Amino acid sequence: MIINQSKMKEFPFRKTINFRDLGGYEAADGRHIKEGLLYRSGGLFYMNEEELEEFKKMDIEFVLDLRTKKEVKEKPDPNLPDVFMLQHSGLEHKSGAEIDFSPAGMGRVGGEGEDQLRKFQGYYGELPLENDAFRILLQEMVALRAPLLFHCASGKDRTGIGAMLILYLLGASIETIMEDYMLSNEYLQENVERELESRREIVEKDPTAKKLSIMKEGVLLETGYIAMNAILDAAPDEYTFFEKEYGISREAIDRARDFYLE
């Protein structure tokens, strides 16, 4: 997949924070998403004082933290008195299977690595469906509570699926949705390359270990498509999908498109 480098808009933040504006993408009826309304990011706890001061100037109204309570306790977001901040874990899936996202878990090889990859991709297939964290995100979005920002730790997995859902609701093409998803690898390129180099001998011999190493620090196109295909398989069109999975009406979607698109 060829990434449109023009989408890598300059922000006064380090690239590894993975901070982005969903504005500019083409969506329903040939319209484009307005800039300055829908942001995605890695954890705000990564920001230094200078970056936080720049962030405050953006007048973001609502922040949804998709991390678990444990993650938030270990690395809390900075206090932003003028922003409504809400935490709700995006790590919800129907199977209840435990998936080890630790460095040791993502560093498995051989049969254990293949089992880890199957679990991870199975989790991805469930993540976009009936997820309470994304229900909150989408309900706030269609209530036109903007500018809003949603984030997890690295801004690539839970945040990536949240962006996938928002773009789908606004009528973006599958190609556009996947382009945005894969853009995390451009922002997190140094992390991905460092991880692959640290395990060079292993990943050269074990393709599954290479995939897990990439997913530890970045994203895989095939895994993104697992999530996207789960969305497409759940309903014949976006109106039916969001009504069925998230209780969002056709009228609410059309109203949101009129607000967010130009």
Coordinates of N, CA, C and O in Angstrom, one line a residue, residues 70-189:
K70 N -5.5 0.0 34.6 CA -4.2 -0.3 35.0 C -3.2 0.5 34.3 O -2.2 1.1 34.9
E71 N -3.4 0.7 32.9 CA -2.4 1.5 32.2 C -2.5 3.0 32.6 O -1.5 3.6 32.7
V72 N -3.7 3.4 32.9 CA -3.9 4.8 33.3 C -3.3 5.1 34.6 O -2.7 6.1 34.9
K73 N -3.4 4.1 35.5 CA -2.8 4.2 36.9 C -1.3 4.3 36.8 O -0.7 5.1 37.5
E74 N -0.7 3.5 35.9 CA 0.7 3.5 35.8 C 1.3 4.7 35.1 O 2.3 5.3 35.4
K75 N 0.6 5.2 34.1 CA 1.0 6.4 33.3 C -0.2 7.3 33.1 O -0.8 7.3 32.0
P76 N -0.6 8.1 34.1 CA -1.8 8.9 33.9 C -1.6 10.0 32.9 O -0.5 10.5 32.7
D77 N -2.7 10.4 32.2 CA -2.6 11.6 31.3 C -2.4 12.8 32.2 O -2.8 12.9 33.4
P78 N -1.8 13.9 31.6 CA -1.7 15.1 32.3 C -3.0 15.8 32.7 O -4.0 15.5 32.0
N79 N -3.1 16.6 33.7 CA -4.3 17.3 34.1 C -4.6 18.4 33.1 O -3.7 19.3 32.9
L80 N -5.7 18.4 32.5 CA -6.1 19.4 31.5 C -7.5 20.0 32.0 O -8.5 19.5 31.6
P81 N -7.5 21.0 32.9 CA -8.7 21.5 33.5 C -9.8 21.9 32.6 O -11.0 21.8 32.9
D82 N -9.5 22.4 31.4 CA -10.5 22.9 30.5 C -11.0 21.9 29.5 O -11.7 22.2 28.6
V83 N -10.6 20.6 29.7 CA -11.0 19.6 28.7 C -11.7 18.5 29.5 O -11.3 18.1 30.6
F84 N -12.9 18.1 28.9 CA -13.6 17.0 29.5 C -12.9 15.7 29.2 O -12.8 15.3 28.0
M85 N -12.3 15.0 30.2 CA -11.5 13.8 29.9 C -12.2 12.5 30.5 O -12.7 12.5 31.6
L86 N -12.3 11.5 29.7 CA -13.0 10.3 30.0 C -12.1 9.1 29.7 O -11.5 9.1 28.6
Q87 N -12.1 8.1 30.6 CA -11.4 6.9 30.3 C -12.3 5.7 30.2 O -13.2 5.5 31.1
H88 N -12.2 4.9 29.2 CA -13.0 3.7 29.1 C -12.2 2.7 28.2 O -11.9 3.1 27.0
S89 N -11.9 1.6 28.7 CA -11.0 0.7 28.0 C -11.6 0.2 26.7 O -12.7 -0.3 26.6
G90 N -10.8 0.2 25.7 CA -11.1 -0.3 24.4 C -10.8 -1.8 24.3 O -11.1 -2.4 23.2
L91 N -10.2 -2.4 25.3 CA -9.8 -3.8 25.3 C -11.0 -4.7 25.7 O -11.0 -5.3 26.7
E92 N -12.0 -4.7 24.9 CA -13.2 -5.5 25.1 C -13.5 -6.3 23.9 O -13.6 -5.8 22.8
H93 N -13.7 -7.6 24.2 CA -14.0 -8.5 23.1 C -14.8 -9.7 23.6 O -14.7 -10.0 24.8
K94 N -15.7 -10.3 22.8 CA -16.7 -11.2 23.3 C -16.1 -12.5 23.8 O -16.7 -13.1 24.7
S95 N -15.0 -13.0 23.3 CA -14.5 -14.3 23.7 C -14.0 -14.3 25.1 O -14.0 -15.4 25.8
G96 N -13.5 -13.2 25.6 CA -13.0 -13.1 27.0 C -11.6 -13.8 27.0 O -11.0 -13.9 28.1
A97 N -11.0 -14.1 25.9 CA -9.7 -14.8 25.9 C -8.6 -13.8 26.4 O -8.7 -12.6 26.1
E98 N -7.7 -14.3 27.2 CA -6.6 -13.5 27.7 C -5.5 -13.4 26.6 O -5.0 -14.5 26.2
I99 N -5.1 -12.3 26.3 CA -4.0 -12.1 25.3 C -2.9 -11.3 26.0 O -3.1 -10.3 26.6
D100 N -1.7 -11.9 25.8 CA -0.6 -11.3 26.5 C 0.1 -10.3 25.6 O 0.8 -10.6 24.6
F101 N -0.1 -9.0 25.9 CA 0.5 -7.9 25.1 C 1.8 -7.5 25.6 O 2.4 -6.5 25.1
S102 N 2.4 -8.2 26.6 CA 3.7 -7.8 27.1 C 4.8 -8.1 26.1 O 4.6 -8.8 25.1
P103 N 6.0 -7.5 26.3 CA 7.1 -7.8 25.4 C 7.4 -9.2 25.3 O 7.7 -9.7 24.2
A104 N 7.2 -10.0 26.4 CA 7.4 -11.4 26.3 C 6.4 -12.1 25.4 O 6.7 -13.0 24.6
G105 N 5.1 -11.7 25.6 CA 4.0 -12.2 24.8 C 4.2 -12.0 23.3 O 4.0 -12.9 22.5
M106 N 4.6 -10.7 23.0 CA 4.7 -10.4 21.6 C 6.1 -10.9 21.0 O 6.3 -10.8 19.8
G107 N 6.9 -11.4 21.9 CA 8.2 -11.9 21.4 C 8.2 -13.4 21.3 O 9.3 -14.0 21.1
R108 N 7.1 -14.1 21.3 CA 7.1 -15.5 21.2 C 7.4 -16.0 19.8 O 7.3 -15.2 18.8
V109 N 8.0 -17.2 19.7 CA 8.4 -17.7 18.5 C 7.8 -19.1 18.3 O 7.2 -19.7 19.2
G110 N 8.0 -19.7 17.1 CA 7.5 -21.0 16.8 C 6.0 -21.2 17.0 O 5.2 -20.3 16.6
G111 N 5.6 -22.3 17.5 CA 4.2 -22.6 17.7 C 3.6 -21.7 18.7 O 2.4 -21.3 18.5
E112 N 4.3 -21.2 19.7 CA 3.7 -20.3 20.7 C 3.5 -18.9 20.0 O 2.5 -18.2 20.3
G113 N 4.4 -18.6 19.1 CA 4.2 -17.3 18.3 C 3.0 -17.4 17.4 O 2.2 -16.4 17.3
E114 N 2.8 -18.5 16.7 CA 1.7 -18.7 15.9 C 0.4 -18.6 16.7 O -0.6 -18.1 16.2
D115 N 0.4 -19.2 17.9 CA -0.8 -19.2 18.7 C -1.1 -17.7 19.2 O -2.2 -17.3 19.2
Q116 N 0.0 -17.0 19.5 CA -0.2 -15.6 19.9 C -0.8 -14.8 18.7 O -1.7 -13.9 18.9
L117 N -0.3 -15.0 17.5 CA -0.8 -14.3 16.3 C -2.2 -14.6 16.1 O -3.0 -13.7 15.8
R118 N -2.6 -15.9 16.2 CA -4.1 -16.2 16.0 C -4.9 -15.5 17.0 O -6.0 -15.0 16.7
K119 N -4.5 -15.5 18.3 CA -5.3 -14.8 19.3 C -5.4 -13.3 19.1 O -6.5 -12.7 19.2
F120 N -4.3 -12.7 18.7 CA -4.2 -11.3 18.5 C -5.2 -10.9 17.3 O -6.0 -10.0 17.4
Q121 N -5.1 -11.7 16.2 CA -6.0 -11.4 15.1 C -7.4 -11.7 15.4 O -8.3 -11.0 14.9
G122 N -7.7 -12.7 16.2 CA -9.1 -13.0 16.6 C -9.6 -11.9 17.4 O -10.8 -11.5 17.2
Y123 N -8.8 -11.3 18.3 CA -9.2 -10.2 19.1 C -9.5 -9.0 18.2 O -10.5 -8.3 18.4
Y124 N -8.7 -8.8 17.2 CA -8.9 -7.7 16.2 C -10.3 -7.8 15.5 O -10.9 -6.8 15.2
G125 N -10.7 -9.1 15.2 CA -11.9 -9.3 14.5 C -13.1 -9.0 15.4 O -14.2 -8.8 14.9
E126 N -13.0 -9.0 16.7 CA -14.1 -8.7 17.6 C -14.1 -7.3 18.1 O -15.1 -6.7 18.5
L127 N -12.9 -6.7 18.1 CA -12.8 -5.3 18.7 C -13.8 -4.3 18.2 O -14.3 -3.5 19.0
P128 N -14.1 -4.2 16.9 CA -15.0 -3.2 16.4 C -16.4 -3.4 16.7 O -17.2 -2.5 16.4
L129 N -16.8 -4.5 17.2 CA -18.2 -4.9 17.4 C -18.7 -4.7 18.8 O -18.1 -5.2 19.7
E130 N -19.8 -4.0 19.0 CA -20.5 -3.8 20.3 C -19.5 -3.5 21.4 O -19.5 -4.0 22.5
N131 N -18.5 -2.6 21.1 CA -17.5 -2.2 22.1 C -18.0 -1.0 22.8 O -18.2 0.1 22.1
D132 N -18.1 -1.0 24.1 CA -18.6 0.1 24.8 C -17.8 1.4 24.7 O -18.3 2.5 24.7
A133 N -16.4 1.2 24.6 CA -15.6 2.3 24.5 C -15.8 3.1 23.2 O -15.9 4.3 23.1
F134 N -16.0 2.3 22.1 CA -16.3 2.9 20.8 C -17.7 3.4 20.8 O -18.0 4.4 20.0
R135 N -18.6 2.8 21.5 CA -19.9 3.4 21.6 C -19.9 4.8 22.2 O -20.6 5.7 21.6
I136 N -19.1 5.0 23.2 CA -19.0 6.3 23.8 C -18.4 7.3 22.8 O -18.9 8.4 22.6
L137 N -17.3 6.8 22.1 CA -16.6 7.7 21.1 C -17.6 8.1 20.0 O -17.7 9.3 19.7
L138 N -18.3 7.2 19.5 CA -19.2 7.4 18.4 C -20.4 8.3 18.8 O -20.9 9.2 18.0
Q139 N -20.9 8.0 20.0 CA -22.1 8.8 20.5 C -21.7 10.2 20.7 O -22.4 11.2 20.4
E140 N -20.5 10.5 21.2 CA -20.0 11.8 21.4 C -19.8 12.5 20.1 O -20.0 13.7 19.9
M141 N -19.2 11.7 19.1 CA -19.0 12.3 17.8 C -20.3 12.7 17.1 O -20.4 13.8 16.6
V142 N -21.3 11.8 17.1 CA -22.5 12.2 16.4 C -23.3 13.2 17.2 O -24.2 13.9 16.6
A143 N -23.0 13.4 18.5 CA -23.6 14.5 19.2 C -22.9 15.8 18.9 O -23.2 16.9 19.5
L144 N -21.9 15.8 18.0 CA -21.2 16.9 17.5 C -20.3 17.6 18.6 O -20.1 18.8 18.6
R145 N -19.8 16.8 19.5 CA -19.0 17.3 20.6 C -17.5 17.3 20.0 O -16.8 16.4 20.1
A146 N -17.2 18.4 19.5 CA -15.9 18.6 18.8 C -15.4 20.0 19.1 O -16.1 20.9 19.4
P147 N -14.0 20.1 19.0 CA -13.0 19.2 18.6 C -12.9 18.1 19.7 O -12.9 18.4 20.9
L148 N -12.7 16.8 19.2 CA -12.5 15.7 20.1 C -11.2 15.0 19.7 O -10.7 15.0 18.6
L149 N -10.6 14.3 20.7 CA -9.5 13.5 20.5 C -9.6 12.1 21.2 O -10.2 12.1 22.4
F150 N -9.2 11.1 20.6 CA -9.2 9.8 21.3 C -7.8 9.2 21.1 O -7.1 9.4 20.2
H151 N -7.4 8.4 22.2 CA -6.1 7.9 22.2 C -6.0 6.6 23.0 O -6.9 6.4 23.9
C152 N -5.0 5.8 22.8 CA -4.6 4.7 23.7 C -3.2 4.9 24.1 O -2.8 6.0 24.5
A153 N -2.4 3.9 24.1 CA -1.0 4.1 24.5 C -0.1 4.6 23.3 O 0.5 5.6 23.3
S154 N -0.1 3.7 22.3 CA 0.7 4.1 21.1 C -0.1 4.7 20.0 O 0.5 5.2 19.0
G155 N -1.4 4.8 20.1 CA -2.3 5.4 19.1 C -2.4 4.6 17.8 O -2.6 5.2 16.7
K156 N -2.2 3.3 17.9 CA -2.2 2.5 16.7 C -3.3 1.3 16.6 O -3.8 1.1 15.6
D157 N -3.5 0.7 17.8 CA -4.4 -0.5 17.8 C -5.9 -0.1 18.1 O -6.7 0.1 17.3
R158 N -6.1 0.2 19.4 CA -7.4 0.6 19.8 C -7.8 1.9 19.1 O -8.9 2.1 18.6
T159 N -6.8 2.9 19.1 CA -7.1 4.1 18.4 C -7.3 3.9 16.9 O -8.1 4.6 16.3
G160 N -6.5 3.0 16.3 CA -6.7 2.7 14.9 C -8.0 2.2 14.6 O -8.6 2.5 13.5
I161 N -8.6 1.3 15.4 CA -10.0 0.8 15.2 C -11.0 1.9 15.4 O -12.0 2.0 14.6
G162 N -10.8 2.8 16.4 CA -11.7 3.9 16.6 C -11.7 4.8 15.4 O -12.8 5.3 14.9
A163 N -10.5 5.1 14.8 CA -10.5 5.9 13.6 C -11.2 5.2 12.4 O -11.8 5.8 11.6
M164 N -11.0 3.9 12.3 CA -11.6 3.1 11.3 C -13.1 3.3 11.3 O -13.8 3.5 10.3
L165 N -13.7 3.2 12.5 CA -15.1 3.3 12.7 C -15.6 4.7 12.3 O -16.6 4.9 11.6
I166 N -14.9 5.8 12.8 CA -15.3 7.1 12.5 C -15.2 7.4 11.0 O -16.2 8.0 10.4
L167 N -14.2 6.9 10.3 CA -14.0 7.2 8.9 C -15.1 6.4 8.1 O -15.7 6.9 7.1
Y168 N -15.5 5.2 8.6 CA -16.5 4.4 7.9 C -17.9 5.1 8.1 O -18.7 5.2 7.1
L169 N -18.1 5.7 9.3 CA -19.4 6.4 9.5 C -19.5 7.6 8.6 O -20.6 8.0 8.1
L170 N -18.3 8.3 8.4 CA -18.4 9.5 7.5 C -18.3 9.2 6.0 O -18.3 10.1 5.2
G171 N -18.3 7.9 5.7 CA -18.4 7.5 4.3 C -17.1 7.4 3.5 O -17.1 7.5 2.3
A172 N -16.0 7.3 4.2 CA -14.7 7.2 3.6 C -14.6 5.8 2.9 O -15.2 4.8 3.3
S173 N -13.8 5.7 1.8 CA -13.6 4.4 1.1 C -12.8 3.5 2.0 O -12.1 3.9 2.9
I174 N -12.8 2.2 1.7 CA -12.0 1.2 2.4 C -10.6 1.5 2.2 O -9.7 1.4 3.1
E175 N -10.2 1.9 1.0 CA -8.8 2.3 0.7 C -8.3 3.4 1.6 O -7.2 3.4 2.2
T176 N -9.2 4.4 1.8 CA -8.8 5.6 2.6 C -8.7 5.1 4.1 O -7.8 5.5 4.8
I177 N -9.6 4.3 4.5 CA -9.6 3.8 5.9 C -8.3 3.1 6.2 O -7.7 3.2 7.2
M178 N -7.9 2.2 5.3 CA -6.7 1.4 5.5 C -5.5 2.2 5.4 O -4.5 2.0 6.0
E179 N -5.5 3.3 4.5 CA -4.4 4.2 4.4 C -4.1 4.9 5.8 O -3.0 5.0 6.2
D180 N -5.2 5.3 6.4 CA -5.1 6.0 7.7 C -4.5 5.0 8.7 O -3.7 5.3 9.5
Y181 N -5.1 3.8 8.7 CA -4.6 2.7 9.6 C -3.1 2.5 9.5 O -2.4 2.5 10.5
M182 N -2.6 2.3 8.3 CA -1.2 2.0 8.1 C -0.3 3.2 8.3 O 0.9 3.0 8.4
L183 N -0.8 4.4 8.4 CA 0.0 5.6 8.6 C 0.7 5.5 9.9 O 1.8 6.2 10.1
S184 N 0.2 4.7 10.9 CA 0.9 4.6 12.1 C 2.4 4.1 11.9 O 3.3 4.5 12.7
N185 N 2.6 3.3 10.9 CA 3.9 2.8 10.7 C 4.9 3.9 10.2 O 6.1 3.7 10.4
E186 N 4.4 4.9 9.6 CA 5.2 6.0 9.2 C 5.6 6.8 10.4 O 6.7 7.3 10.6
Y187 N 4.7 7.1 11.3 CA 4.9 7.8 12.5 C 5.8 7.0 13.5 O 6.6 7.6 14.2
L188 N 5.6 5.7 13.6 CA 6.3 4.9 14.5 C 7.5 4.1 13.9 O 7.9 3.1 14.4
Q189 N 7.9 4.6 12.7 CA 8.9 3.8 11.9 C 10.2 3.5 12.7 O 10.7 2.4 12.7

